[in-house]
């Protein structure tokens, strides 16, 4: 009876590891550059929060449920809008230059007191600096 219990626990452990691995692959980043997969030190990673990205350098990303992009360390132009309470704001273009090996967060703030508009930003997670600029 002890051997049967140990075998059942081992099967459950393997099943849990398999499901975790499949979920990790399904929640990975979307590769937004041509050619073979590059190592982490040769690309940049962009995590998307609270915005809808329509295009990166003119190419619509196929995000699905994913919220992270793998991008080349070059200047990028991103077309996006901010969704507030289910209402989409006017799209804007945001230009920034990614550095190799860096991770960034793309997000937006809503300015209620001054202009009743939203303001996108890209923050370098290593330095905390906001990089790039935007125009409506």
Tab-separated table of N, CA and C in Angstrom, residues 7-131:
chain	number	residue	atom	x	y	z
A	7	UNK	N	3.694	6.074	-5.572
A	7	UNK	CA	3.550	6.155	-7.027
A	7	UNK	C	2.489	7.199	-7.407
A	8	UNK	N	1.388	7.228	-6.671
A	8	UNK	CA	0.318	8.199	-6.944
A	8	UNK	C	0.818	9.625	-6.707
A	9	UNK	N	1.578	9.842	-5.627
A	9	UNK	CA	2.128	11.172	-5.359
A	9	UNK	C	3.087	11.599	-6.461
A	10	UNK	N	3.904	10.664	-6.952
A	10	UNK	CA	4.854	10.955	-8.013
A	10	UNK	C	4.104	11.352	-9.289
A	11	UNK	N	3.016	10.661	-9.607
A	11	UNK	CA	2.222	10.994	-10.796
A	11	UNK	C	1.598	12.379	-10.658
A	12	UNK	N	1.098	12.698	-9.478
A	12	UNK	CA	0.503	14.012	-9.247
A	12	UNK	C	1.570	15.095	-9.379
A	13	UNK	N	2.752	14.850	-8.832
A	13	UNK	CA	3.848	15.817	-8.925
A	13	UNK	C	4.232	16.054	-10.372
A	14	UNK	N	4.347	14.994	-11.155
A	14	UNK	CA	4.699	15.132	-12.572
A	14	UNK	C	3.604	15.887	-13.331
A	15	UNK	N	2.345	15.612	-13.011
A	15	UNK	CA	1.238	16.303	-13.665
A	15	UNK	C	1.261	17.797	-13.330
A	16	UNK	N	1.505	18.139	-12.069
A	16	UNK	CA	1.587	19.541	-11.660
A	16	UNK	C	2.738	20.235	-12.376
A	17	UNK	N	3.893	19.598	-12.464
A	17	UNK	CA	5.035	20.184	-13.168
A	17	UNK	C	4.742	20.360	-14.653
A	18	UNK	N	4.065	19.414	-15.272
A	18	UNK	CA	3.712	19.516	-16.681
A	18	UNK	C	2.760	20.692	-16.921
A	19	UNK	N	1.729	20.816	-16.094
A	19	UNK	CA	0.770	21.916	-16.245
A	19	UNK	C	1.454	23.252	-16.013
A	20	UNK	N	2.315	23.340	-15.002
A	20	UNK	CA	3.046	24.581	-14.730
A	20	UNK	C	3.923	24.953	-15.917
A	21	UNK	N	4.595	23.990	-16.499
A	21	UNK	CA	5.441	24.252	-17.660
A	21	UNK	C	4.640	24.725	-18.856
A	22	UNK	N	3.484	24.114	-19.095
A	22	UNK	CA	2.641	24.540	-20.206
A	22	UNK	C	2.103	25.946	-19.991
A	23	UNK	N	1.731	26.258	-18.758
A	23	UNK	CA	1.253	27.611	-18.471
A	23	UNK	C	2.368	28.628	-18.647
A	24	UNK	N	3.568	28.274	-18.237
A	24	UNK	CA	4.697	29.200	-18.385
A	24	UNK	C	4.981	29.484	-19.857
A	25	UNK	N	4.898	28.471	-20.696
A	25	UNK	CA	5.114	28.668	-22.130
A	25	UNK	C	3.991	29.513	-22.706
A	26	UNK	N	2.759	29.265	-22.306
A	26	UNK	CA	1.622	30.015	-22.813
A	26	UNK	C	1.615	31.457	-22.359
A	27	UNK	N	2.256	31.780	-21.259
A	27	UNK	CA	2.269	33.136	-20.727
A	27	UNK	C	3.557	33.863	-21.086
A	28	UNK	N	4.304	33.358	-22.021
A	28	UNK	CA	5.577	33.950	-22.386
A	28	UNK	C	5.418	35.242	-23.156
A	29	UNK	N	6.528	35.772	-23.585
A	29	UNK	CA	6.554	37.033	-24.317
A	29	UNK	C	6.362	36.799	-25.811
A	30	UNK	N	5.822	37.810	-26.475
A	30	UNK	CA	5.646	37.772	-27.924
A	30	UNK	C	6.907	38.338	-28.571
A	31	UNK	N	7.521	37.555	-29.441
A	31	UNK	CA	8.743	37.976	-30.143
A	31	UNK	C	8.357	38.919	-31.268
A	32	UNK	N	8.863	40.160	-31.220
A	32	UNK	CA	8.493	41.187	-32.189
A	32	UNK	C	9.654	41.544	-33.122
A	33	UNK	N	10.471	40.568	-33.446
A	33	UNK	CA	11.574	40.805	-34.378
A	33	UNK	C	11.738	39.564	-35.251
A	34	UNK	N	12.273	39.740	-36.456
A	34	UNK	CA	12.447	38.594	-37.352
A	34	UNK	C	13.664	37.761	-36.978
A	35	UNK	N	13.720	36.579	-37.525
A	35	UNK	CA	14.903	35.736	-37.340
A	35	UNK	C	14.822	34.861	-36.108
A	36	UNK	N	15.963	34.246	-35.788
A	36	UNK	CA	15.991	33.309	-34.665
A	36	UNK	C	15.859	34.012	-33.316
A	37	UNK	N	15.502	33.233	-32.326
A	37	UNK	CA	15.395	33.724	-30.948
A	37	UNK	C	16.770	34.211	-30.483
A	38	UNK	N	16.807	35.408	-29.901
A	38	UNK	CA	18.055	35.970	-29.382
A	38	UNK	C	18.102	35.821	-27.868
A	39	UNK	N	19.300	35.832	-27.305
A	39	UNK	CA	19.444	35.723	-25.857
A	39	UNK	C	18.975	37.013	-25.187
A	40	UNK	N	18.632	36.917	-23.930
A	40	UNK	CA	18.061	38.029	-23.159
A	40	UNK	C	18.972	39.262	-23.156
A	41	UNK	N	20.288	39.070	-23.209
A	41	UNK	CA	21.203	40.215	-23.178
A	41	UNK	C	21.276	40.956	-24.522
A	42	UNK	N	20.667	40.395	-25.562
A	42	UNK	CA	20.691	41.032	-26.885
A	42	UNK	C	19.363	41.672	-27.277
A	43	UNK	N	18.342	41.517	-26.434
A	43	UNK	CA	17.024	42.089	-26.709
A	43	UNK	C	16.583	42.932	-25.516
A	44	UNK	N	15.442	43.569	-25.651
A	44	UNK	CA	14.795	44.267	-24.540
A	44	UNK	C	13.414	43.652	-24.355
A	45	UNK	N	12.873	43.783	-23.161
A	45	UNK	CA	11.558	43.236	-22.841
A	45	UNK	C	10.650	44.382	-22.425
A	46	UNK	N	9.444	44.408	-22.979
A	46	UNK	CA	8.481	45.466	-22.695
A	46	UNK	C	7.215	44.845	-22.123
A	47	UNK	N	6.897	45.171	-20.871
A	47	UNK	CA	5.671	44.703	-20.226
A	47	UNK	C	4.583	45.755	-20.428
A	48	UNK	N	3.415	45.330	-20.870
A	48	UNK	CA	2.322	46.241	-21.197
A	48	UNK	C	1.294	46.230	-20.068
A	49	UNK	N	0.950	47.433	-19.593
A	49	UNK	CA	-0.065	47.574	-18.548
A	49	UNK	C	-1.038	48.688	-18.935
A	50	UNK	N	-2.311	48.475	-18.773
A	50	UNK	CA	-3.356	49.507	-18.879
A	50	UNK	C	-3.418	50.244	-20.206
A	51	UNK	N	-2.838	49.716	-21.255
A	51	UNK	CA	-2.935	50.336	-22.580
A	51	UNK	C	-3.215	49.248	-23.615
A	52	UNK	N	-3.739	49.675	-24.733
A	52	UNK	CA	-3.933	48.788	-25.876
A	52	UNK	C	-2.914	49.180	-26.933
A	53	UNK	N	-2.074	48.237	-27.320
A	53	UNK	CA	-1.067	48.492	-28.344
A	53	UNK	C	-1.636	48.049	-29.683
A	54	UNK	N	-1.733	49.006	-30.614
A	54	UNK	CA	-2.244	48.715	-31.948
A	54	UNK	C	-1.123	48.311	-32.894
A	55	UNK	N	0.056	48.895	-32.712
A	55	UNK	CA	1.171	48.574	-33.605
A	55	UNK	C	2.491	48.943	-32.946
A	56	UNK	N	3.502	48.162	-33.232
A	56	UNK	CA	4.881	48.460	-32.846
A	56	UNK	C	5.661	48.538	-34.150
A	57	UNK	N	6.169	49.718	-34.466
A	57	UNK	CA	6.879	49.950	-35.728
A	57	UNK	C	6.013	49.569	-36.927
A	58	UNK	N	4.718	49.867	-36.824
A	58	UNK	CA	3.790	49.609	-37.916
A	58	UNK	C	3.269	48.189	-37.992
A	59	UNK	N	3.691	47.310	-37.105
A	59	UNK	CA	3.277	45.905	-37.129
A	59	UNK	C	2.361	45.631	-35.937
A	60	UNK	N	1.116	45.194	-36.180
A	60	UNK	CA	0.227	44.869	-35.065
A	60	UNK	C	0.728	43.627	-34.322
A	61	UNK	N	0.885	43.718	-33.004
A	61	UNK	CA	1.316	42.538	-32.255
A	61	UNK	C	0.156	41.567	-32.045
A	62	UNK	N	0.426	40.292	-32.135
A	62	UNK	CA	-0.573	39.260	-31.840
A	62	UNK	C	-0.398	38.862	-30.388
A	63	UNK	N	-0.972	39.662	-29.492
A	63	UNK	CA	-0.740	39.470	-28.065
A	63	UNK	C	-1.576	38.353	-27.460
A	64	UNK	N	-2.810	38.198	-27.895
A	64	UNK	CA	-3.684	37.242	-27.221
A	64	UNK	C	-3.819	37.661	-25.768
A	65	UNK	N	-3.539	36.758	-24.853
A	65	UNK	CA	-3.597	37.099	-23.426
A	65	UNK	C	-2.220	37.486	-22.878
A	66	UNK	N	-1.232	37.594	-23.730
A	66	UNK	CA	0.121	37.909	-23.294
A	66	UNK	C	0.289	39.418	-23.148
A	67	UNK	N	1.103	39.833	-22.238
A	67	UNK	CA	1.307	41.247	-21.953
A	67	UNK	C	2.780	41.647	-21.979
A	68	UNK	N	3.618	40.852	-22.628
A	68	UNK	CA	5.040	41.146	-22.688
A	68	UNK	C	5.547	40.965	-24.112
A	69	UNK	N	6.355	41.931	-24.561
A	69	UNK	CA	6.948	41.874	-25.891
A	69	UNK	C	8.462	41.754	-25.786
A	70	UNK	N	9.060	40.941	-26.635
A	70	UNK	CA	10.507	40.907	-26.813
A	70	UNK	C	10.809	41.785	-28.016
A	71	UNK	N	11.657	42.803	-27.829
A	71	UNK	CA	11.927	43.759	-28.898
A	71	UNK	C	13.430	43.930	-29.087
A	72	UNK	N	13.813	44.397	-30.250
A	72	UNK	CA	15.222	44.678	-30.527
A	72	UNK	C	15.626	45.991	-29.862
A	73	UNK	N	16.895	46.138	-29.524
A	73	UNK	CA	17.378	47.375	-28.897
A	73	UNK	C	17.623	48.474	-29.930
A	74	UNK	N	16.546	49.057	-30.421
A	74	UNK	CA	16.585	50.139	-31.398
A	74	UNK	C	15.479	51.129	-31.047
A	75	UNK	N	15.345	52.185	-31.837
A	75	UNK	CA	14.242	53.117	-31.638
A	75	UNK	C	12.946	52.486	-32.156
A	76	UNK	N	11.884	52.650	-31.392
A	76	UNK	CA	10.582	52.090	-31.741
A	76	UNK	C	9.518	53.176	-31.709
A	77	UNK	N	8.499	53.012	-32.548
A	77	UNK	CA	7.309	53.852	-32.506
A	77	UNK	C	6.128	52.925	-32.250
A	78	UNK	N	5.397	53.227	-31.187
A	78	UNK	CA	4.284	52.397	-30.776
A	78	UNK	C	2.984	53.194	-30.878
A	79	UNK	N	1.985	52.631	-31.549
A	79	UNK	CA	0.650	53.233	-31.633
A	79	UNK	C	-0.203	52.580	-30.570
A	80	UNK	N	-0.792	53.400	-29.680
A	80	UNK	CA	-1.521	52.829	-28.543
A	80	UNK	C	-2.613	53.763	-28.067
A	81	UNK	N	-3.485	53.229	-27.233
A	81	UNK	CA	-4.476	54.039	-26.534
A	81	UNK	C	-4.655	53.478	-25.135
A	82	UNK	N	-5.250	54.294	-24.283
A	82	UNK	CA	-5.488	53.939	-22.892
A	82	UNK	C	-6.970	53.664	-22.728
A	83	UNK	N	-7.315	52.556	-22.108
A	83	UNK	CA	-8.721	52.224	-21.875
A	83	UNK	C	-9.074	52.534	-20.433
A	84	UNK	N	-10.022	53.431	-20.277
A	84	UNK	CA	-10.436	53.856	-18.938
A	84	UNK	C	-11.900	53.510	-18.769
A	85	UNK	N	-12.188	52.600	-17.852
A	85	UNK	CA	-13.564	52.228	-17.590
A	85	UNK	C	-14.292	51.708	-18.820
A	86	UNK	N	-13.564	51.048	-19.700
A	86	UNK	CA	-14.173	50.491	-20.896
A	86	UNK	C	-14.240	51.448	-22.079
A	87	UNK	N	-13.851	52.703	-21.869
A	87	UNK	CA	-13.870	53.679	-22.948
A	87	UNK	C	-12.456	53.875	-23.475
A	88	UNK	N	-12.277	53.736	-24.762
A	88	UNK	CA	-10.959	53.908	-25.360
A	88	UNK	C	-10.659	55.370	-25.630
A	89	UNK	N	-9.473	55.782	-25.326
A	89	UNK	CA	-9.020	57.138	-25.623
A	89	UNK	C	-8.467	57.191	-27.036
A	90	UNK	N	-8.264	58.395	-27.563
A	90	UNK	CA	-7.685	58.565	-28.878
A	90	UNK	C	-6.280	57.955	-28.923
A	91	UNK	N	-5.950	57.215	-29.972
A	91	UNK	CA	-4.606	56.626	-30.073
A	91	UNK	C	-3.531	57.701	-30.211
A	92	UNK	N	-2.358	57.397	-29.690
A	92	UNK	CA	-1.193	58.272	-29.811
A	92	UNK	C	-0.008	57.438	-30.266
A	93	UNK	N	1.018	58.109	-30.761
A	93	UNK	CA	2.279	57.459	-31.113
A	93	UNK	C	3.299	57.779	-30.032
A	94	UNK	N	3.975	56.750	-29.547
A	94	UNK	CA	4.991	56.906	-28.509
A	94	UNK	C	6.313	56.406	-29.084
A	95	UNK	N	7.350	57.233	-29.017
A	95	UNK	CA	8.667	56.876	-29.545
A	95	UNK	C	9.640	56.688	-28.393
A	96	UNK	N	10.362	55.583	-28.409
A	96	UNK	CA	11.385	55.333	-27.383
A	96	UNK	C	12.480	54.460	-27.967
A	97	UNK	N	13.649	54.506	-27.335
A	97	UNK	CA	14.777	53.683	-27.753
A	97	UNK	C	15.074	52.664	-26.668
A	98	UNK	N	15.002	51.389	-27.023
A	98	UNK	CA	15.273	50.299	-26.085
A	98	UNK	C	16.768	49.985	-26.072
A	99	UNK	N	17.246	49.588	-24.918
A	99	UNK	CA	18.642	49.190	-24.742
A	99	UNK	C	18.724	47.676	-24.568
A	100	UNK	N	19.803	47.035	-25.047
A	100	UNK	CA	19.914	45.578	-24.904
A	100	UNK	C	19.996	45.175	-23.438
A	101	UNK	N	19.270	44.093	-23.102
A	101	UNK	CA	19.286	43.564	-21.742
A	101	UNK	C	18.393	44.313	-20.768
A	102	UNK	N	17.715	45.370	-21.207
A	102	UNK	CA	16.865	46.149	-20.308
A	102	UNK	C	15.423	45.659	-20.363
A	103	UNK	N	14.710	45.913	-19.286
A	103	UNK	CA	13.278	45.620	-19.209
A	103	UNK	C	12.548	46.934	-18.991
A	104	UNK	N	11.386	47.053	-19.619
A	104	UNK	CA	10.603	48.288	-19.570
A	104	UNK	C	9.160	47.973	-19.224
A	105	UNK	N	8.499	48.965	-18.658
A	105	UNK	CA	7.061	48.883	-18.389
A	105	UNK	C	6.379	49.990	-19.178
A	106	UNK	N	5.384	49.629	-19.964
A	106	UNK	CA	4.558	50.586	-20.686
A	106	UNK	C	3.250	50.735	-19.919
A	107	UNK	N	2.923	51.956	-19.532
A	107	UNK	CA	1.712	52.203	-18.758
A	107	UNK	C	1.209	53.602	-19.086
A	108	UNK	N	0.181	54.039	-18.405
A	108	UNK	CA	-0.374	55.374	-18.640
A	108	UNK	C	-0.992	55.899	-17.350
A	109	UNK	N	-1.014	57.219	-17.249
A	109	UNK	CA	-1.671	57.916	-16.146
A	109	UNK	C	-2.815	58.727	-16.721
A	110	UNK	N	-3.800	58.986	-15.895
A	110	UNK	CA	-4.922	59.807	-16.311
A	110	UNK	C	-4.870	61.100	-15.513
A	111	UNK	N	-4.780	62.227	-16.202
A	111	UNK	CA	-4.690	63.533	-15.554
A	111	UNK	C	-6.083	64.138	-15.426
A	112	UNK	N	-6.657	64.050	-14.247
A	112	UNK	CA	-8.007	64.546	-14.029
A	112	UNK	C	-7.998	66.048	-13.750
A	113	UNK	N	-7.062	66.515	-12.955
A	113	UNK	CA	-7.090	67.901	-12.486
A	113	UNK	C	-6.750	68.912	-13.567
A	114	UNK	N	-5.834	68.594	-14.466
A	114	UNK	CA	-5.380	69.595	-15.435
A	114	UNK	C	-6.119	69.534	-16.760
A	115	UNK	N	-6.056	68.418	-17.433
A	115	UNK	CA	-6.537	68.386	-18.811
A	115	UNK	C	-7.571	67.307	-19.099
A	116	UNK	N	-7.907	66.498	-18.136
A	116	UNK	CA	-8.815	65.375	-18.356
A	116	UNK	C	-8.356	64.501	-19.517
A	117	UNK	N	-7.063	64.263	-19.574
A	117	UNK	CA	-6.504	63.432	-20.638
A	117	UNK	C	-5.561	62.400	-20.029
A	118	UNK	N	-5.109	61.496	-20.857
A	118	UNK	CA	-4.196	60.469	-20.380
A	118	UNK	C	-2.803	60.733	-20.929
A	119	UNK	N	-1.822	60.169	-20.234
A	119	UNK	CA	-0.420	60.379	-20.579
A	119	UNK	C	0.303	59.030	-20.514
A	120	UNK	N	0.786	58.530	-21.667
A	120	UNK	CA	1.526	57.264	-21.651
A	120	UNK	C	2.977	57.466	-21.223
A	121	UNK	N	3.590	56.388	-20.763
A	121	UNK	CA	5.010	56.435	-20.424
A	121	UNK	C	5.629	55.048	-20.509
A	122	UNK	N	6.936	55.031	-20.739
A	122	UNK	CA	7.725	53.801	-20.713
A	122	UNK	C	8.817	54.007	-19.671
A	123	UNK	N	8.855	53.126	-18.679
A	123	UNK	CA	9.828	53.241	-17.582
A	123	UNK	C	10.836	52.103	-17.657
A	124	UNK	N	12.122	52.448	-17.580
A	124	UNK	CA	13.200	51.460	-17.510
A	124	UNK	C	13.186	50.891	-16.092
A	125	UNK	N	13.002	49.582	-15.958
A	125	UNK	CA	12.880	48.992	-14.618
A	125	UNK	C	14.189	49.013	-13.846
A	126	UNK	N	15.322	49.068	-14.535
A	126	UNK	CA	16.619	49.087	-13.843
A	126	UNK	C	16.931	50.471	-13.286
A	127	UNK	N	16.645	51.511	-14.059
A	127	UNK	CA	17.010	52.868	-13.639
A	127	UNK	C	15.842	53.640	-13.044
A	128	UNK	N	14.628	53.223	-13.352
A	128	UNK	CA	13.442	53.939	-12.897
A	128	UNK	C	13.128	55.169	-13.746
A	129	UNK	N	13.930	55.420	-14.769
A	129	UNK	CA	13.720	56.596	-15.614
A	129	UNK	C	12.650	56.355	-16.657
A	130	UNK	N	11.873	57.399	-16.933
A	130	UNK	CA	10.909	57.360	-18.018
A	130	UNK	C	11.627	57.775	-19.288
A	131	UNK	N	11.495	56.957	-20.330
A	131	UNK	CA	12.191	57.223	-21.589
A	131	UNK	C	11.173	57.487	-22.689
